[in-house]
Coordinates of C-alpha atoms in Angstrom, one line a residue:
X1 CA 123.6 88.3 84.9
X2 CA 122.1 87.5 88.3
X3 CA 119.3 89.9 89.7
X4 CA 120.0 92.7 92.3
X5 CA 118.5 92.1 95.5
X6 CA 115.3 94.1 96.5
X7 CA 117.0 95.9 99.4
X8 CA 119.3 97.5 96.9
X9 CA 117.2 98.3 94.1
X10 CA 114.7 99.8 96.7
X11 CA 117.7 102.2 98.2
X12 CA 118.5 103.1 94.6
X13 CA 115.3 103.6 93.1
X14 CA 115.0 107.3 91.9
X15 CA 110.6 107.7 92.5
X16 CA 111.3 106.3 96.3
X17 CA 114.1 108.6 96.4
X18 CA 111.8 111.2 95.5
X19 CA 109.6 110.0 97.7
X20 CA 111.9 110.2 100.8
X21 CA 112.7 113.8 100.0
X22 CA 108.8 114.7 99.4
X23 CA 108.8 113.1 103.2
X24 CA 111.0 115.5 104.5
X25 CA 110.3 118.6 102.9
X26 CA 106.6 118.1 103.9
X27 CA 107.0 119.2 107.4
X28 CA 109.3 121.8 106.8
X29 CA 107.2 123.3 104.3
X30 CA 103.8 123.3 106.0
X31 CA 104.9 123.3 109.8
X32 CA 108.1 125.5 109.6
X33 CA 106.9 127.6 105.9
X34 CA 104.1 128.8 104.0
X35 CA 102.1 125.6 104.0
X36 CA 98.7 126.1 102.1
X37 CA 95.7 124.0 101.6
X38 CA 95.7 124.1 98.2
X39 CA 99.5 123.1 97.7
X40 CA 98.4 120.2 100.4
X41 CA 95.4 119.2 98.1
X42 CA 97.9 119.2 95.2
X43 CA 100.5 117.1 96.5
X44 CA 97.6 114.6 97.4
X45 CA 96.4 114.6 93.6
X46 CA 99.8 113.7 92.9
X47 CA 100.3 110.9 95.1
X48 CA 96.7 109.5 94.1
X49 CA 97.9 109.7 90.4
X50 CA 100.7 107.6 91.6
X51 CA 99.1 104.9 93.0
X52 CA 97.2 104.7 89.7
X53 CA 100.2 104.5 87.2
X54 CA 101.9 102.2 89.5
X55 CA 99.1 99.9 90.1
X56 CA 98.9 100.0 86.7
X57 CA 102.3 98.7 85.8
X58 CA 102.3 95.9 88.8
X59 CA 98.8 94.7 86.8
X60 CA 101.0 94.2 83.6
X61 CA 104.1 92.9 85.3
X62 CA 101.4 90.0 86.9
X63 CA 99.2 89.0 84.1
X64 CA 99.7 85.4 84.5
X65 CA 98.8 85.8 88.1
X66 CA 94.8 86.3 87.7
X67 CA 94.2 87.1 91.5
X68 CA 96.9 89.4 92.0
X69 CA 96.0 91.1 88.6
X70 CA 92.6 91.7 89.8
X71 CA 93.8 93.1 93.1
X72 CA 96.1 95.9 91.3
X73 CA 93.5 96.7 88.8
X74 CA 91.3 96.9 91.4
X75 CA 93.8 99.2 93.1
X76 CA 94.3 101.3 89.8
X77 CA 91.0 102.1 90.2
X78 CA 90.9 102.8 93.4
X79 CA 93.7 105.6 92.7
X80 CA 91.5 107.0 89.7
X81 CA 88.5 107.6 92.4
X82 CA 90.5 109.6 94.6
X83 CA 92.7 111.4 91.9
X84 CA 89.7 112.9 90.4
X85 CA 88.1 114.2 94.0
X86 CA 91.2 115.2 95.5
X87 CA 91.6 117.0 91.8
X88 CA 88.4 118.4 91.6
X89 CA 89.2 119.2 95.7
X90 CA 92.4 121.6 94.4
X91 CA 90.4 123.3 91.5
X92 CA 87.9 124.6 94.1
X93 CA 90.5 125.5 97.1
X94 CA 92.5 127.8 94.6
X95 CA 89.4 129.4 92.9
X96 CA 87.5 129.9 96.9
X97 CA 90.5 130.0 99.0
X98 CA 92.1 128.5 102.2
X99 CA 88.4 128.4 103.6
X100 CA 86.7 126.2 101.3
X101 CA 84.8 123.2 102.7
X102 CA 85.3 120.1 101.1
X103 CA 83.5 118.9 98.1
X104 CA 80.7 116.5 98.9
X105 CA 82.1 115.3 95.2
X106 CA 85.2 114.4 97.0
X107 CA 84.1 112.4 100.0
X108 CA 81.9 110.5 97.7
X109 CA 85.7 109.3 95.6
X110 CA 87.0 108.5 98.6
X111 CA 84.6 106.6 100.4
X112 CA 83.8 104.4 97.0
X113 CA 87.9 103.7 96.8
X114 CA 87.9 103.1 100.2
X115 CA 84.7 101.0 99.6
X116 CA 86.7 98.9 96.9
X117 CA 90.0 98.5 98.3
X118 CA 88.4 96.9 101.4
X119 CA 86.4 94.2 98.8
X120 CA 89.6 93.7 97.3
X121 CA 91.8 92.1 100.2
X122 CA 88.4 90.2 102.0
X123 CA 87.6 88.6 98.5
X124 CA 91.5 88.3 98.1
X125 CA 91.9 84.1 98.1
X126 CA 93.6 82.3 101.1
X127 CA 96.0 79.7 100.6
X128 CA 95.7 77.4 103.9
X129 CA 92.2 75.5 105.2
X130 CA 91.0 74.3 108.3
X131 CA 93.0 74.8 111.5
X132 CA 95.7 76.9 109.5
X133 CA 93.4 79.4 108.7
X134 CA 92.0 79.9 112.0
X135 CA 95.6 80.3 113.1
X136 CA 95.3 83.1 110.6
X137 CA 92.2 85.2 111.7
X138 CA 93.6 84.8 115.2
X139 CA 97.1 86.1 114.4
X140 CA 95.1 89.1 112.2
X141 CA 92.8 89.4 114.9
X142 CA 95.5 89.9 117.8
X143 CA 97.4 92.5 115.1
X144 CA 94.1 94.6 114.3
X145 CA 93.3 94.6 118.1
X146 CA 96.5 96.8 118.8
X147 CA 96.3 98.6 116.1
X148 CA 92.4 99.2 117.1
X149 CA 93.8 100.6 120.7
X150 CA 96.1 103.0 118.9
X151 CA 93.6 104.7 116.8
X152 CA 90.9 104.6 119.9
X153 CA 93.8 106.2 122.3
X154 CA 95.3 108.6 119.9
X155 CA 91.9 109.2 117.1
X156 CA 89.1 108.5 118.6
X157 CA 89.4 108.8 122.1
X158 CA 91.2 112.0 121.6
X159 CA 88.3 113.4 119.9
X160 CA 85.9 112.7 122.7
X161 CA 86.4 116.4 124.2
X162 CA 85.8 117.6 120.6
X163 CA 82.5 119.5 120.8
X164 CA 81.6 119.3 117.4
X165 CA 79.6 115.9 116.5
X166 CA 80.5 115.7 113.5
X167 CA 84.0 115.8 113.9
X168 CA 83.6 112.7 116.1
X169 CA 81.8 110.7 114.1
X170 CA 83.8 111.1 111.3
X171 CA 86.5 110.0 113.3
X172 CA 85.1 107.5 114.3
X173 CA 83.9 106.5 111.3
X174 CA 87.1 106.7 109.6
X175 CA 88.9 104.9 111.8
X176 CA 86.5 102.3 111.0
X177 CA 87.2 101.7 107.4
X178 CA 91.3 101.8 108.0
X179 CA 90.4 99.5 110.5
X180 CA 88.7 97.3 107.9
X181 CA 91.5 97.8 105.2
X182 CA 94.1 96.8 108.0
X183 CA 92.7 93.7 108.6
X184 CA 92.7 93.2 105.1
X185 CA 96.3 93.4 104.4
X186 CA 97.1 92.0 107.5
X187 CA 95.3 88.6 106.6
X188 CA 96.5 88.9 103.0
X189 CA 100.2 89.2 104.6
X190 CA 99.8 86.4 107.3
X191 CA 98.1 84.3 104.6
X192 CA 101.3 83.9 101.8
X193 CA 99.0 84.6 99.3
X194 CA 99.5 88.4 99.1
X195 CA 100.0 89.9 96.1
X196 CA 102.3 91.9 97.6
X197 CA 105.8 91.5 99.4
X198 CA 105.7 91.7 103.3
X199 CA 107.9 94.7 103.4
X200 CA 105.8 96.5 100.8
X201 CA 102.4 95.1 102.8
X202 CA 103.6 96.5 106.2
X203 CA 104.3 99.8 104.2
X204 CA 101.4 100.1 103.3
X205 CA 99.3 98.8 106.3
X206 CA 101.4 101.6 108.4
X207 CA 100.7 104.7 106.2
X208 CA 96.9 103.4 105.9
X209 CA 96.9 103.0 109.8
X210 CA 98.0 106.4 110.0
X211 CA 95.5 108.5 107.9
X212 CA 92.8 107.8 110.4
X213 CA 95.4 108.9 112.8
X214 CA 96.0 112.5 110.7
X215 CA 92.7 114.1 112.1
X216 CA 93.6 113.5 115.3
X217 CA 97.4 114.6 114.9
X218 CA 97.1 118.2 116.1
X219 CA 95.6 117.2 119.5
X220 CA 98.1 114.5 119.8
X221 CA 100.8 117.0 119.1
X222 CA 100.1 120.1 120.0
X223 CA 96.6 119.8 122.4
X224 CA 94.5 121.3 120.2
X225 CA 93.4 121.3 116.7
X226 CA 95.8 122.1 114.2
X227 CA 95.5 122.3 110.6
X228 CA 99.4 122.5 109.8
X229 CA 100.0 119.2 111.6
X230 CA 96.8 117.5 110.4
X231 CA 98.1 118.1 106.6
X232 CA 101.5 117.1 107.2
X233 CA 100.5 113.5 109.5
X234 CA 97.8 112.8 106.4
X235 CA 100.2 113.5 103.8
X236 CA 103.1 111.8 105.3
X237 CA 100.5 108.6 105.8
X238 CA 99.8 109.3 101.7
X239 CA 103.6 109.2 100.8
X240 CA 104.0 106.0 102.7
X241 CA 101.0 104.5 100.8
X242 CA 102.6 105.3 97.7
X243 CA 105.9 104.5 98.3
X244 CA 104.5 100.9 99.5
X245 CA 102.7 100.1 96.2
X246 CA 106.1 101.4 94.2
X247 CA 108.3 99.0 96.4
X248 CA 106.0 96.4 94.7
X249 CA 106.8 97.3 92.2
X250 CA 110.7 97.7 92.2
X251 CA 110.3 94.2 94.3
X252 CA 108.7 92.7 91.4
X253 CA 110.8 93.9 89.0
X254 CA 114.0 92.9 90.5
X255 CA 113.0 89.9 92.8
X256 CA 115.4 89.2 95.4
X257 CA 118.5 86.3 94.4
X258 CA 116.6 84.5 97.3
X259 CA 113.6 84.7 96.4
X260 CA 113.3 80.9 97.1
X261 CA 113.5 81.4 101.1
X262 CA 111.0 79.4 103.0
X263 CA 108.2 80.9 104.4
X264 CA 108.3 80.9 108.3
X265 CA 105.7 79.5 110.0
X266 CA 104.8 82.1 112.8
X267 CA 104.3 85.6 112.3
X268 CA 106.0 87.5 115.1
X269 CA 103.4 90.9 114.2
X270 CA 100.7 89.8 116.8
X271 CA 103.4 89.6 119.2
X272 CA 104.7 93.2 118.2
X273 CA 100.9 93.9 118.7
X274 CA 100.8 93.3 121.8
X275 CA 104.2 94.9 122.9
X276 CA 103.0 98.3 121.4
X277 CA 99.9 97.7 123.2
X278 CA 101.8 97.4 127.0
X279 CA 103.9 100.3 125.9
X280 CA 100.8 102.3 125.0
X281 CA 99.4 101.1 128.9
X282 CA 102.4 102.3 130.1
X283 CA 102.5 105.6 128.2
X284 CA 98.9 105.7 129.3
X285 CA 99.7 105.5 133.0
X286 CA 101.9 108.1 133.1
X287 CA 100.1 110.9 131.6
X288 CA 97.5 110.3 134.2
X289 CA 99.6 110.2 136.9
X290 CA 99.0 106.6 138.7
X291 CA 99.9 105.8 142.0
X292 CA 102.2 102.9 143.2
X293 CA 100.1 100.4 143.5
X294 CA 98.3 100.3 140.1
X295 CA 102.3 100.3 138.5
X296 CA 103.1 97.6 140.4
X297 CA 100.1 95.8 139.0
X298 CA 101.2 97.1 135.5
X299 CA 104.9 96.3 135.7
X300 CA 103.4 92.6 136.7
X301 CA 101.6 92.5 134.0
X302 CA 104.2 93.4 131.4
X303 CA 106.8 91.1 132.6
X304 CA 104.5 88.0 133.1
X305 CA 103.7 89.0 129.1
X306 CA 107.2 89.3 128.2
X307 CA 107.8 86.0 130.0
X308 CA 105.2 84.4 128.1
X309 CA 105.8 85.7 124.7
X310 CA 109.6 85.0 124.9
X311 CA 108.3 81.3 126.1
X312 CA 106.0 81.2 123.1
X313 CA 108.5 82.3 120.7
X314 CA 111.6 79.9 121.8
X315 CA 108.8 77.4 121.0
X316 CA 107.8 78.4 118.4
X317 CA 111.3 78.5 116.8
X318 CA 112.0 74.9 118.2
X319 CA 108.9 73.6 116.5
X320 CA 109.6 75.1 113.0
X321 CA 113.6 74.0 113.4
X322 CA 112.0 70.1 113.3
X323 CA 109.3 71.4 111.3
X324 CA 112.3 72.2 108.9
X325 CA 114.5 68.8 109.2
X326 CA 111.0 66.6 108.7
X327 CA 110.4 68.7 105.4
X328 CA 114.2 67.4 104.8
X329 CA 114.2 64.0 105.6
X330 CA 110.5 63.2 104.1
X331 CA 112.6 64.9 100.6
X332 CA 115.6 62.6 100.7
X333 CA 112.5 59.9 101.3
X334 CA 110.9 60.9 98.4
X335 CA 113.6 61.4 96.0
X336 CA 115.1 58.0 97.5
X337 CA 111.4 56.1 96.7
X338 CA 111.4 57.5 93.2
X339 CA 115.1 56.0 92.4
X340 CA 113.8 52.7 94.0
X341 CA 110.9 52.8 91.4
X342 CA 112.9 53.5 88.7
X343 CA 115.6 50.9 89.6
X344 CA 113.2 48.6 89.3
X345 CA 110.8 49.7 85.9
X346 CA 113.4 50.6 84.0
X347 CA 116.2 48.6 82.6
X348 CA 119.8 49.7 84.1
X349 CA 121.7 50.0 80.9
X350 CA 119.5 51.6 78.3
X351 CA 117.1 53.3 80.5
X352 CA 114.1 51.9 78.7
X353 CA 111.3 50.6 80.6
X354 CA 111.3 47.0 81.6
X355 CA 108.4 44.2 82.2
X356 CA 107.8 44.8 85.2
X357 CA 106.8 48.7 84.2
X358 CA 105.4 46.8 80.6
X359 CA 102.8 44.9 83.1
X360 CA 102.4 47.4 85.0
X361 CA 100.8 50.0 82.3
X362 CA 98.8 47.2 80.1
X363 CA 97.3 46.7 83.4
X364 CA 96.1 50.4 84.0
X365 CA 94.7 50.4 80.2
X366 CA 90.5 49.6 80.4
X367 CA 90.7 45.1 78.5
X368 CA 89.2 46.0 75.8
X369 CA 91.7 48.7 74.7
X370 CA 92.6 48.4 71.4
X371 CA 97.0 48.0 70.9
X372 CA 99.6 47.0 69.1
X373 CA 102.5 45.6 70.5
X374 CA 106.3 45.5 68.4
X375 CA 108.6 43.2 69.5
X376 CA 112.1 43.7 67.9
X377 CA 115.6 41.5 67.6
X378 CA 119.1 43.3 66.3
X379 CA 120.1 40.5 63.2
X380 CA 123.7 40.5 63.8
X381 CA 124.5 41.8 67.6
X382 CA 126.2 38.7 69.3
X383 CA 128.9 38.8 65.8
X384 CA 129.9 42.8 67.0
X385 CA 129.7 41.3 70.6
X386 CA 131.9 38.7 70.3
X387 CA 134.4 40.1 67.3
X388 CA 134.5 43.6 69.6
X389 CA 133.3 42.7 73.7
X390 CA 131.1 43.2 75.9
X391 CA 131.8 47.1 76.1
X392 CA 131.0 47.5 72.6
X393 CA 127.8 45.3 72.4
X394 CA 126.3 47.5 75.4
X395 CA 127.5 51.0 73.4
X396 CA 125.1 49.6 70.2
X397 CA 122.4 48.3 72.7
X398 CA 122.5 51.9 74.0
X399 CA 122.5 53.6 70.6
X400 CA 119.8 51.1 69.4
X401 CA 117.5 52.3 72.3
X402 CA 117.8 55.9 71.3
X403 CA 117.3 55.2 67.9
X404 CA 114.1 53.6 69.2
X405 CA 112.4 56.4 72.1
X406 CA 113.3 59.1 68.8
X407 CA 111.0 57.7 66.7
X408 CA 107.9 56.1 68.8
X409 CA 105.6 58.5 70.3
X410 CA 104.8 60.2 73.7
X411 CA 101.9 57.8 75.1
X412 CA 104.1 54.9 73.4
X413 CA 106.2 52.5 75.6
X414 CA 109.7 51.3 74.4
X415 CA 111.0 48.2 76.6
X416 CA 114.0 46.1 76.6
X417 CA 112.9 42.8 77.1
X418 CA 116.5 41.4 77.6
X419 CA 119.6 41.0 75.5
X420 CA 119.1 42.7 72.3
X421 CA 115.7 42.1 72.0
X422 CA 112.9 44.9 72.8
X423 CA 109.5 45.9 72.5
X424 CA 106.9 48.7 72.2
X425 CA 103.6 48.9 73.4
X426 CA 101.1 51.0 71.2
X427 CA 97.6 52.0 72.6
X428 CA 94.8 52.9 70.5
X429 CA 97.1 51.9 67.6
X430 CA 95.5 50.0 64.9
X431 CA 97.6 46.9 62.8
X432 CA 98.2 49.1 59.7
X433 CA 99.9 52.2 61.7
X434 CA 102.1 49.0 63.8
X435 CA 103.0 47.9 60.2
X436 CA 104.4 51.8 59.0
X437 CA 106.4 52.1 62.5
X438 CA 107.6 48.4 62.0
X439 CA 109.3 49.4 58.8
X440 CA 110.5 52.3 59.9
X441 CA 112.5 51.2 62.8
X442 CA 113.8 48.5 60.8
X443 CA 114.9 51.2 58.5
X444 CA 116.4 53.4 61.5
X445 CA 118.2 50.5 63.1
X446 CA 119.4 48.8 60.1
X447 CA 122.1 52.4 59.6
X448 CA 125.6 51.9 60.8
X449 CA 126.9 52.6 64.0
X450 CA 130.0 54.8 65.1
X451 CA 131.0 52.9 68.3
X452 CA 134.5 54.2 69.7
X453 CA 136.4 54.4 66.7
X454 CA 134.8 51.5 64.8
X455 CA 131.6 51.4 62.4
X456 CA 129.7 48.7 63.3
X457 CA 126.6 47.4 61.2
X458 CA 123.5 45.0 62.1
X459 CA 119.6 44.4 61.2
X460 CA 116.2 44.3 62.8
X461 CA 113.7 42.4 62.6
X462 CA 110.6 43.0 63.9
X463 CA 107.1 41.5 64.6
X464 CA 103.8 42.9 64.8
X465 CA 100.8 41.7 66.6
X466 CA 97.3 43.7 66.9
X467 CA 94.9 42.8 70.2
X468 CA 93.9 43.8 74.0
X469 CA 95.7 44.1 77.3
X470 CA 93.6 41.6 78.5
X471 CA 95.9 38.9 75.6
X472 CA 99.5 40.2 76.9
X473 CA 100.9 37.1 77.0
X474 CA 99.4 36.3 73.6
X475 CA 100.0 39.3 72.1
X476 CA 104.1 38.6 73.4
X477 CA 103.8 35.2 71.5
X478 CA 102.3 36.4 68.4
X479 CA 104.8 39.6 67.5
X480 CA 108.0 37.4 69.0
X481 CA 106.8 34.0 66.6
X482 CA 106.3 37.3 63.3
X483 CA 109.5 38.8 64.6
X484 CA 111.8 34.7 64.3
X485 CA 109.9 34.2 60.8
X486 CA 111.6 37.3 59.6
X487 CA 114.3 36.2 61.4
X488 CA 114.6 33.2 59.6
X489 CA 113.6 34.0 56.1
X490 CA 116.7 36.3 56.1
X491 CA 119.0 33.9 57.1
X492 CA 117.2 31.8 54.3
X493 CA 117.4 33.9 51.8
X494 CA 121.1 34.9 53.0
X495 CA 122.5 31.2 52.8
X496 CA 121.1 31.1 49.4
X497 CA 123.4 33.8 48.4
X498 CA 126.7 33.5 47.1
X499 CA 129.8 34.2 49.9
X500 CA 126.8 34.2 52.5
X501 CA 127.5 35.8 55.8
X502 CA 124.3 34.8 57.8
X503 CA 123.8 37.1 60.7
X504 CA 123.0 35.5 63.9

């Protein structure tokens, strides 16, 4: 049964579903309700408690994935941290009240998750080297760079009139660590190594993003500070966080039928970066009232970027387009050279190896290797060949080789030499072990043979020699001259029997 595609089992998911409506009732409840610090400290217990159990899970589901294992573990524990402060955090709110500060206990959690998830995506592997990965930090760079204006236009900057220090360093100084954790899933996301899907990365990097944006909400919003809005932008920031690391989750579950897509090879998110970014110059612009000339400067500006950027991007797809067909063509090359090869190291009919693949791997064994070497004649094939044609003879030549590969082993070699007459090559095998597998191929190929509607019956004979790779041509001599003295003492010993049918 094939596997639902991610998109649907997402939409269909009943945590994300429970999610969505947390999402909405959020705002009603705090901005349009009751609200309450305590019941805001509990809901963010909750969602820390899921990042742990499904961090948890998405450590299990990648066990034989040793990075990505590490990452979610990490991440588990990263959950646990802030889980027990934001816990501890709703014990003291409802014994002290709405006014309670926050627990030094608390900010400690936090800072040491925060601390851990940003070692976890720096010391996260890369997959590309050299001039791919500076293609890499750039692309990041450019995406952490707009995201870095936001939080200084709409966090940071709009705390400057705040005349509490504290409250501006803090700011600042958590606008710092999302900035680092950003940059973090952003490289891990422009990398392909992510342990993580792109939708469910950009998920998360958004509702990270905005928790350094939810001190800042009520002056964005209303012009002031504002507790009610505060809670809802930082819990709303927290849900998205969750329900990223559950999409994972889902995604992993239930990968997509397609899974196999190519990965592009642009990102088009430093370009989004810097669209937000004119927008934001624009928006910027107009709240303080500019006169013509400066837009003029500014509507220049933003469509000599869009120019540009559209420029970029048509070649950008053109290059990956015959990016794409030389990936194509250098495969049909590749699969074409291996059939060449084989066409000409293995023998057409029976698909055994040939001499020119029997020369080939004597020569890569060190000359003093110690083999053995078989070389092996079917008593009795040219009287089925003749009595029953050509098609018959090539079914028993066929059936003969299996017989042979089924009972040689792996580093063996099993060669047709021509006609009806093979060989096998036996490294490291001493004369005494050649002497057993002599005996028993005779034995195996000696047993009739069921060949379209007729039984047909023949023997082996089969000589052994013992040397080095350096004697090939020796060895060749030696094991055919043993395998024609068996030959011929049979056909002795046959004649010498009454109603003698000698085998040819």
């Amino acid at each position: 049964m094939a596997s639902r595609s991610s998109t649907g089992g997402l939409t269909r998911d009943p945590v994300l579903l429970g999610m969505a409506a947390l999402a909405l009732a959020v705002p009603i409840w705090f901005l349009a309700g009751p609200g309450g610090s305590a019941l805001s400290w509990g809901i963010q217990t909750g969602l820390d408690v899921g990042i742990l159990v499904c961090s948890g899970r998405l450590a299990r589901l990648t066990a034989g994935d040793r990075p990505a294992r590490r990452f979610w573990l990490g991440l588990a524990v990263a959950g646990l941290l802030c889980a027990l402060g934001d816990g501890l955090q709703t014990v003291l709110v409802i014994a002290g009240g709405p006014g309670t500060p926050t627990s030094i206990v608390q900010s400690l959690c936090v800072v040491l998750a925060m601390s851990e998830m940003m070692v976890l995506m720096l010391r996260h592997p890369l997959g590309d080297t050299g001039r791919l990965r500076l293609r890499l930090w750039l692309d990041a760079a450019t995406v952490l760079a707009g995201v870095a204006v936001l939080l200084w236009y709409f966090s940071i900057g709009a705390q400057l009139g705040n005349p509490r220090l504290a409250d501006r360093l803090a700011s600042a100084a958590s606008s710092v660590v999302m900035l680092v954790i950003v940059l973090g899933v952003l490289k891990l996301i422009l990398s392909g190594t992510a342990p993580f899907t792109r939708l469910a990365g950009v998920a998360g990097c958004a509702g990270v993003a905005g928790s350094a944006l939810g001190s800042a909400a009520g002056i964005i919003v209303t012009g002031g500070p504002d507790p009610r809005v505060e809670a809802v932008a930082s819990l709303l920031s927290c849900i998205l966080t969750v329900a990223s690391v559950r999409m994972q989750e889902v995604q992993t579950r239930h990968p997509r039928e397609d899974a196999r897509v190519r990965r592009r090879r642009f990102s088009l998110m430093p370009y989004a970066a810097v669209g937000v970014t004119e927008l934001l110059l624009v928006f910027a612009l107009a709240g303080r009232g500019a006169d013509p000339r400066l837009w003029g400067v500014a509507a220049g500006v933003l469509v000599i970027t869009g120019l540009v950027l559209t420029r970029q991007l048509v070649a950008f797809h053109d290059n990956d387009r015959l990016l794409t067909d030389l990936d194509r063509s250098m495969l049909e090359l590749r699969q074409l050279h291996g059939e060449l090869r084989h066409r000409a190291t293995h023998d057409a009919l029976t698909g055994l190896a040939n001499r020119a693949l029997l020369a080939e791997r004597l020569a890569a064994l060190p000359p003093a290797a110690n083999l053995s070497i078989l070389v092996l004649d079917l008593d009795g094939f040219k009287q089925v060949n003749d009595r029953h044609g050509h098609h018959t003879g090539d079914e028993l030549l066929v059936a003969a080789a299996r017989r042979l590969t089924a009972r040689v082993r792996a580093d063996d070699l099993a060669v047709r030499l021509g006609g009806d007459e093979f060989a096998v090559v036996l490294p490291d095998t001493d004369a005494d072990v050649a002497r057993r597998l002599a005996q028993a191929l005779t034995e195996a190929l000696s047993e009739p043979y069921a060949l379209g509607g007729i039984e047909a019956r023949v023997g082996a004979s089969v000589g052994v020699a013992t040397g080095t790779p350096a004697g090939l041509d020796a060895l060749l001599r030696d094991a055919d001259a043993q395998m024609y003295r068996i030959k011929t003492a049979r056909k002795t010993a046959a004649l010498a029997a009454p109603d003698a049918r000698v085998p040819a």
